[in-house]
Amino acid sequence: MNSTATETVSEENDWTVGKTVVCTCIVLFWVLIYLSMHKLRRNGGRNVWYHVGYFTAVALIIYLLPNDLALDAFNPITITLVCTLYPIYESIRAVCTVDTDDDTSMLQYWIAQGILSFASAWVNDVTNDHPLVRQYWFECLFFYYVWLLLPFTDGAALLYDCVTEPFIVPLIAPYAKKMSNALNAIVTAFINAFHLWFVWFAFFFLSPNLKSIIAICIGTVYPFMASIIAVSTPQGDDDTYWLTYWSCYGILYLIMGFFEHWLKRVPGFYIMYILATIYLMLPMFKGADAIFRSILVPLSGQTEMLMLRDASILRMELESKIPESRRAQVLDAVSKTFAADNSKMPSVRRRPNYGDKSDYGAIEEKEIIV
């Protein structure tokens, strides 16, 4: 009896020690990713020795890590935290910076991550009956996403330069513009109440699994194509637009995945998901930018950084509109306005300008400094 109790206590101690080791390793690994993301410059994945060193370390970890600890360390929760939630945070941070290079880098990550995620969605169902295969699958998935993300390996940029740009961009470029026009036409038609009723009625009779597939495809297929095209263009504005979308859609997708088990048979659940996706996606609504600025930026603590980015964009717009002969004088006046004490700044009130009207017949307002 005492021997059995001793063995039980020993097993509990081993379990506690194992959990502590796993949690410590995950935290240290997360700190390593964070520090490397903020301290190291991306090299485009061109240094072969970084890849050799990384995959050698990965092979040793997979080989030496005990199975019970591996099951605790590599699972859907850790993959979601490290490879989805943290990249969403980094995407928010990238959008809030003035430089658009980090926008492109994170957009390349979402392209590479999305390709594998949706191409391998069936693997989870296949490996449910094979725990050992499932374990190794999660390990490979985890380290692949980290390889995409780390600056010194920069797998996302390497895959885009070597695979996506030369082979995929020429295939999808002719269809991306057509899909954009088609989506705008469809949304415009759906504003009609009859069309909304007809689509809801037809959608109602589909199975929950088919509804889920359709909803996810609506939120990923065209944005995925548009993101690839955006990275291939020299302008940075389209990279920022689609990175903002993926930041918001990633949160929406996680929320749907969490509630889907309980609400998938509730009428209207997937319709609401699709409507939210369209609101985030289409430029006519600018929903992603609104959600990004009002919710994601304050939650991530990037408000001041976003304000600095907006100020920098405003400066570039001013420089483009002001003649070069007066540019220095105007910018100096603007800088003094920002540097002035709030109590000494002129107040601004508005009065209607009755002589000028907008396209909608509303009276426009002019600012008066008093």
mmCIF file of C-alpha atoms in Angstrom, residues 22-241:
data_model
loop_
_atom_site.group_PDB
_atom_site.id
_atom_site.type_symbol
_atom_site.label_atom_id
_atom_site.label_comp_id
_atom_site.label_asym_id
_atom_site.label_seq_id
_atom_site.Cartn_x
_atom_site.Cartn_y
_atom_site.Cartn_z
ATOM 1 C CA VAL A 22 7.514 22.554 -20.860
ATOM 2 C CA CYS A 23 6.103 25.904 -19.728
ATOM 3 C CA THR A 24 9.597 27.272 -19.108
ATOM 4 C CA CYS A 25 10.796 26.173 -22.554
ATOM 5 C CA ILE A 26 7.748 27.690 -24.262
ATOM 6 C CA VAL A 27 8.258 31.014 -22.453
ATOM 7 C CA LEU A 28 11.986 31.062 -23.283
ATOM 8 C CA PHE A 29 11.262 30.195 -26.902
ATOM 9 C CA TRP A 30 8.672 32.952 -27.108
ATOM 10 C CA VAL A 31 11.170 35.449 -25.605
ATOM 11 C CA LEU A 32 13.754 34.321 -28.183
ATOM 12 C CA ILE A 33 11.294 34.929 -31.025
ATOM 13 C CA TYR A 34 10.323 38.338 -29.638
ATOM 14 C CA LEU A 35 13.911 39.507 -29.139
ATOM 15 C CA SER A 36 15.014 38.291 -32.553
ATOM 16 C CA MET A 37 12.028 39.971 -34.214
ATOM 17 C CA HIS A 38 12.918 43.332 -32.648
ATOM 18 C CA LYS A 39 16.718 43.185 -32.524
ATOM 19 C CA LEU A 40 17.737 41.487 -35.783
ATOM 20 C CA ARG A 41 17.349 42.681 -39.344
ATOM 21 C CA ARG A 42 15.762 40.442 -41.950
ATOM 22 C CA ASN A 43 18.125 39.052 -44.570
ATOM 23 C CA GLY A 44 15.620 37.692 -47.080
ATOM 24 C CA GLY A 45 16.490 34.120 -46.097
ATOM 25 C CA ARG A 46 19.587 34.131 -48.309
ATOM 26 C CA ASN A 47 22.087 32.854 -45.745
ATOM 27 C CA VAL A 48 22.170 29.069 -46.134
ATOM 28 C CA TRP A 49 24.006 28.471 -42.864
ATOM 29 C CA TYR A 50 21.178 29.994 -40.828
ATOM 30 C CA HIS A 51 18.796 27.447 -42.314
ATOM 31 C CA VAL A 52 21.230 24.571 -41.729
ATOM 32 C CA GLY A 53 21.698 25.601 -38.108
ATOM 33 C CA TYR A 54 17.991 26.074 -37.520
ATOM 34 C CA PHE A 55 16.867 22.745 -38.936
ATOM 35 C CA THR A 56 19.720 20.916 -37.190
ATOM 36 C CA ALA A 57 18.525 22.335 -33.881
ATOM 37 C CA VAL A 58 14.927 21.415 -34.747
ATOM 38 C CA ALA A 59 15.909 17.825 -35.569
ATOM 39 C CA LEU A 60 17.756 17.485 -32.248
ATOM 40 C CA ILE A 61 14.784 18.882 -30.304
ATOM 41 C CA ILE A 62 12.328 16.503 -31.992
ATOM 42 C CA TYR A 63 14.660 13.529 -31.485
ATOM 43 C CA LEU A 64 15.644 14.209 -27.849
ATOM 44 C CA LEU A 65 12.363 15.558 -26.451
ATOM 45 C CA PRO A 66 10.388 12.847 -24.591
ATOM 46 C CA ASN A 67 7.005 12.004 -26.096
ATOM 47 C CA ASP A 68 4.972 13.023 -23.046
ATOM 48 C CA LEU A 69 6.643 16.456 -22.945
ATOM 49 C CA ALA A 70 6.289 16.839 -26.715
ATOM 50 C CA LEU A 71 2.535 16.236 -26.436
ATOM 51 C CA ASP A 72 2.296 19.076 -23.917
ATOM 52 C CA ALA A 73 4.617 21.434 -25.793
ATOM 53 C CA PHE A 74 3.291 21.035 -29.346
ATOM 54 C CA ASN A 75 -0.483 21.201 -29.658
ATOM 55 C CA PRO A 76 -3.104 23.433 -31.274
ATOM 56 C CA ILE A 77 -3.013 25.849 -28.328
ATOM 57 C CA THR A 78 0.727 26.549 -28.518
ATOM 58 C CA ILE A 79 0.576 26.773 -32.313
ATOM 59 C CA THR A 80 -2.278 29.295 -32.060
ATOM 60 C CA LEU A 81 -0.428 31.384 -29.465
ATOM 61 C CA VAL A 82 3.008 31.453 -31.093
ATOM 62 C CA CYS A 83 2.090 31.209 -34.767
ATOM 63 C CA THR A 84 -1.214 33.110 -34.971
ATOM 64 C CA LEU A 85 -1.795 35.468 -32.041
ATOM 65 C CA TYR A 86 1.803 36.680 -31.851
ATOM 66 C CA PRO A 87 2.018 37.310 -35.629
ATOM 67 C CA ILE A 88 -1.249 39.248 -35.342
ATOM 68 C CA TYR A 89 0.400 41.448 -32.712
ATOM 69 C CA GLU A 90 3.476 41.906 -34.911
ATOM 70 C CA SER A 91 1.210 42.730 -37.861
ATOM 71 C CA ILE A 92 -0.550 45.420 -35.832
ATOM 72 C CA ARG A 93 2.817 46.823 -34.827
ATOM 73 C CA ALA A 94 4.036 46.754 -38.439
ATOM 74 C CA VAL A 95 1.001 48.681 -39.689
ATOM 75 C CA CYS A 96 1.527 51.305 -36.979
ATOM 76 C CA THR A 97 5.108 52.025 -38.087
ATOM 77 C CA VAL A 98 6.013 54.494 -40.815
ATOM 78 C CA ASP A 99 8.187 52.036 -42.722
ATOM 79 C CA THR A 100 6.251 49.733 -45.063
ATOM 80 C CA ASP A 101 8.995 47.110 -45.350
ATOM 81 C CA ASP A 102 7.798 45.402 -42.177
ATOM 82 C CA ASP A 103 4.267 45.425 -43.617
ATOM 83 C CA THR A 104 5.543 43.497 -46.624
ATOM 84 C CA SER A 105 7.465 41.046 -44.426
ATOM 85 C CA MET A 106 4.452 40.216 -42.269
ATOM 86 C CA LEU A 107 2.201 39.971 -45.320
ATOM 87 C CA GLN A 108 4.623 37.448 -46.782
ATOM 88 C CA TYR A 109 4.317 35.470 -43.541
ATOM 89 C CA TRP A 110 0.523 35.345 -43.760
ATOM 90 C CA ILE A 111 0.714 34.245 -47.403
ATOM 91 C CA ALA A 112 3.069 31.350 -46.586
ATOM 92 C CA GLN A 113 1.201 30.455 -43.410
ATOM 93 C CA GLY A 114 -2.154 30.530 -45.169
ATOM 94 C CA ILE A 115 -1.010 28.260 -47.992
ATOM 95 C CA LEU A 116 -0.057 25.456 -45.606
ATOM 96 C CA SER A 117 -2.937 26.029 -43.187
ATOM 97 C CA PHE A 118 -5.649 25.623 -45.792
ATOM 98 C CA ALA A 119 -3.837 23.022 -47.878
ATOM 99 C CA SER A 120 -3.350 20.793 -44.828
ATOM 100 C CA ALA A 121 -6.691 21.297 -43.062
ATOM 101 C CA TRP A 122 -7.556 17.652 -43.787
ATOM 102 C CA VAL A 123 -4.438 16.375 -41.982
ATOM 103 C CA ASN A 124 -5.911 17.034 -38.531
ATOM 104 C CA ASP A 125 -8.859 14.736 -39.276
ATOM 105 C CA VAL A 126 -6.603 12.011 -40.702
ATOM 106 C CA THR A 127 -4.220 12.030 -37.722
ATOM 107 C CA ASN A 128 -6.923 11.886 -35.028
ATOM 108 C CA ASP A 129 -6.618 8.092 -34.859
ATOM 109 C CA HIS A 130 -2.800 8.146 -34.892
ATOM 110 C CA PRO A 131 -1.516 10.065 -31.833
ATOM 111 C CA LEU A 132 2.175 9.608 -32.654
ATOM 112 C CA VAL A 133 1.745 10.872 -36.225
ATOM 113 C CA ARG A 134 -0.373 13.747 -34.904
ATOM 114 C CA GLN A 135 2.364 14.664 -32.432
ATOM 115 C CA TYR A 136 5.078 14.813 -35.105
ATOM 116 C CA TRP A 137 2.740 16.753 -37.379
ATOM 117 C CA PHE A 138 2.211 19.452 -34.757
ATOM 118 C CA GLU A 139 5.950 19.615 -34.109
ATOM 119 C CA CYS A 140 6.736 20.098 -37.808
ATOM 120 C CA LEU A 141 3.919 22.639 -38.160
ATOM 121 C CA PHE A 142 5.180 24.649 -35.191
ATOM 122 C CA PHE A 143 8.783 24.801 -36.345
ATOM 123 C CA TYR A 144 7.748 25.576 -39.945
ATOM 124 C CA TYR A 145 5.761 28.618 -38.824
ATOM 125 C CA VAL A 146 8.637 29.779 -36.604
ATOM 126 C CA TRP A 147 11.026 29.343 -39.563
ATOM 127 C CA LEU A 148 8.766 31.619 -41.595
ATOM 128 C CA LEU A 149 8.706 34.215 -38.828
ATOM 129 C CA LEU A 150 12.287 34.494 -37.527
ATOM 130 C CA PRO A 151 14.336 37.319 -39.096
ATOM 131 C CA PHE A 152 17.569 35.354 -39.488
ATOM 132 C CA THR A 153 15.853 32.520 -41.378
ATOM 133 C CA ASP A 154 13.145 34.715 -42.968
ATOM 134 C CA GLY A 155 11.486 31.710 -44.559
ATOM 135 C CA ALA A 156 8.444 33.713 -45.638
ATOM 136 C CA ALA A 157 10.535 36.038 -47.804
ATOM 137 C CA LEU A 158 12.544 33.126 -49.202
ATOM 138 C CA LEU A 159 9.416 31.228 -50.224
ATOM 139 C CA TYR A 160 7.892 34.328 -51.793
ATOM 140 C CA ASP A 161 11.020 35.137 -53.818
ATOM 141 C CA CYS A 162 11.672 31.548 -54.935
ATOM 142 C CA VAL A 163 8.152 30.123 -55.325
ATOM 143 C CA THR A 164 5.282 32.584 -55.031
ATOM 144 C CA GLU A 165 6.534 35.457 -57.183
ATOM 145 C CA PRO A 166 7.937 33.465 -60.139
ATOM 146 C CA PHE A 167 5.233 30.770 -60.292
ATOM 147 C CA ILE A 168 2.034 31.861 -58.518
ATOM 148 C CA VAL A 169 1.859 35.615 -59.232
ATOM 149 C CA PRO A 170 1.701 35.186 -63.058
ATOM 150 C CA LEU A 171 -1.130 32.667 -62.644
ATOM 151 C CA ILE A 172 -3.394 34.653 -60.344
ATOM 152 C CA ALA A 173 -2.706 38.231 -61.523
ATOM 153 C CA PRO A 174 -5.286 38.102 -64.386
ATOM 154 C CA TYR A 175 -8.003 36.864 -62.013
ATOM 155 C CA ALA A 176 -7.403 39.144 -59.026
ATOM 156 C CA LYS A 177 -8.842 42.274 -60.708
ATOM 157 C CA LYS A 178 -11.820 40.334 -62.074
ATOM 158 C CA MET A 179 -12.620 38.956 -58.622
ATOM 159 C CA SER A 180 -12.384 42.439 -57.117
ATOM 160 C CA ASN A 181 -14.910 43.829 -59.620
ATOM 161 C CA ALA A 182 -17.159 40.806 -59.169
ATOM 162 C CA LEU A 183 -17.172 41.133 -55.386
ATOM 163 C CA ASN A 184 -18.104 44.804 -55.556
ATOM 164 C CA ALA A 185 -20.930 44.021 -58.005
ATOM 165 C CA ILE A 186 -22.219 41.178 -55.825
ATOM 166 C CA VAL A 187 -22.217 43.289 -52.661
ATOM 167 C CA THR A 188 -24.001 46.108 -54.465
ATOM 168 C CA ALA A 189 -26.658 43.658 -55.667
ATOM 169 C CA PHE A 190 -27.068 42.179 -52.184
ATOM 170 C CA ILE A 191 -28.019 45.583 -50.812
ATOM 171 C CA ASN A 192 -31.386 44.833 -52.346
ATOM 172 C CA ALA A 193 -33.493 43.142 -49.637
ATOM 173 C CA PHE A 194 -34.842 40.533 -52.036
ATOM 174 C CA HIS A 195 -31.381 39.324 -52.949
ATOM 175 C CA LEU A 196 -30.425 39.098 -49.270
ATOM 176 C CA TRP A 197 -33.532 37.040 -48.528
ATOM 177 C CA PHE A 198 -32.926 34.708 -51.462
ATOM 178 C CA VAL A 199 -29.291 34.058 -50.546
ATOM 179 C CA TRP A 200 -30.125 33.491 -46.867
ATOM 180 C CA PHE A 201 -32.889 31.060 -47.822
ATOM 181 C CA ALA A 202 -30.576 29.033 -50.104
ATOM 182 C CA PHE A 203 -27.725 29.115 -47.568
ATOM 183 C CA PHE A 204 -30.039 27.940 -44.783
ATOM 184 C CA PHE A 205 -30.408 24.416 -46.230
ATOM 185 C CA LEU A 206 -26.680 23.690 -46.534
ATOM 186 C CA SER A 207 -24.911 21.500 -43.984
ATOM 187 C CA PRO A 208 -22.876 23.262 -41.249
ATOM 188 C CA ASN A 209 -19.599 21.871 -42.621
ATOM 189 C CA LEU A 210 -20.339 23.212 -46.106
ATOM 190 C CA LYS A 211 -21.381 26.568 -44.657
ATOM 191 C CA SER A 212 -18.086 26.739 -42.771
ATOM 192 C CA ILE A 213 -16.073 25.973 -45.914
ATOM 193 C CA ILE A 214 -17.932 28.628 -47.930
ATOM 194 C CA ALA A 215 -17.522 31.221 -45.170
ATOM 195 C CA ILE A 216 -13.773 30.584 -44.859
ATOM 196 C CA CYS A 217 -13.288 30.639 -48.638
ATOM 197 C CA ILE A 218 -15.019 34.019 -48.868
ATOM 198 C CA GLY A 219 -12.649 35.421 -46.264
ATOM 199 C CA THR A 220 -9.446 33.926 -47.650
ATOM 200 C CA VAL A 221 -9.429 33.174 -51.394
ATOM 201 C CA TYR A 222 -9.636 36.681 -52.828
ATOM 202 C CA PRO A 223 -7.658 38.351 -49.971
ATOM 203 C CA PHE A 224 -4.974 35.722 -50.448
ATOM 204 C CA MET A 225 -4.722 36.505 -54.166
ATOM 205 C CA ALA A 226 -4.817 40.253 -53.559
ATOM 206 C CA SER A 227 -2.102 39.972 -50.900
ATOM 207 C CA ILE A 228 0.213 38.143 -53.294
ATOM 208 C CA ILE A 229 -0.324 40.834 -55.923
ATOM 209 C CA ALA A 230 0.201 43.566 -53.302
ATOM 210 C CA VAL A 231 3.595 42.205 -52.275
ATOM 211 C CA SER A 232 4.669 42.078 -55.923
ATOM 212 C CA THR A 233 3.970 45.797 -56.451
ATOM 213 C CA PRO A 234 6.465 48.511 -55.397
ATOM 214 C CA GLN A 235 3.805 50.551 -53.556
ATOM 215 C CA GLY A 236 3.465 49.978 -49.825
ATOM 216 C CA ASP A 237 -0.117 51.177 -49.343
ATOM 217 C CA ASP A 238 -1.684 47.966 -50.643
ATOM 218 C CA ASP A 239 0.584 45.906 -48.372
ATOM 219 C CA THR A 240 -0.625 47.935 -45.395
ATOM 220 C CA TYR A 241 -4.262 47.573 -46.447
#
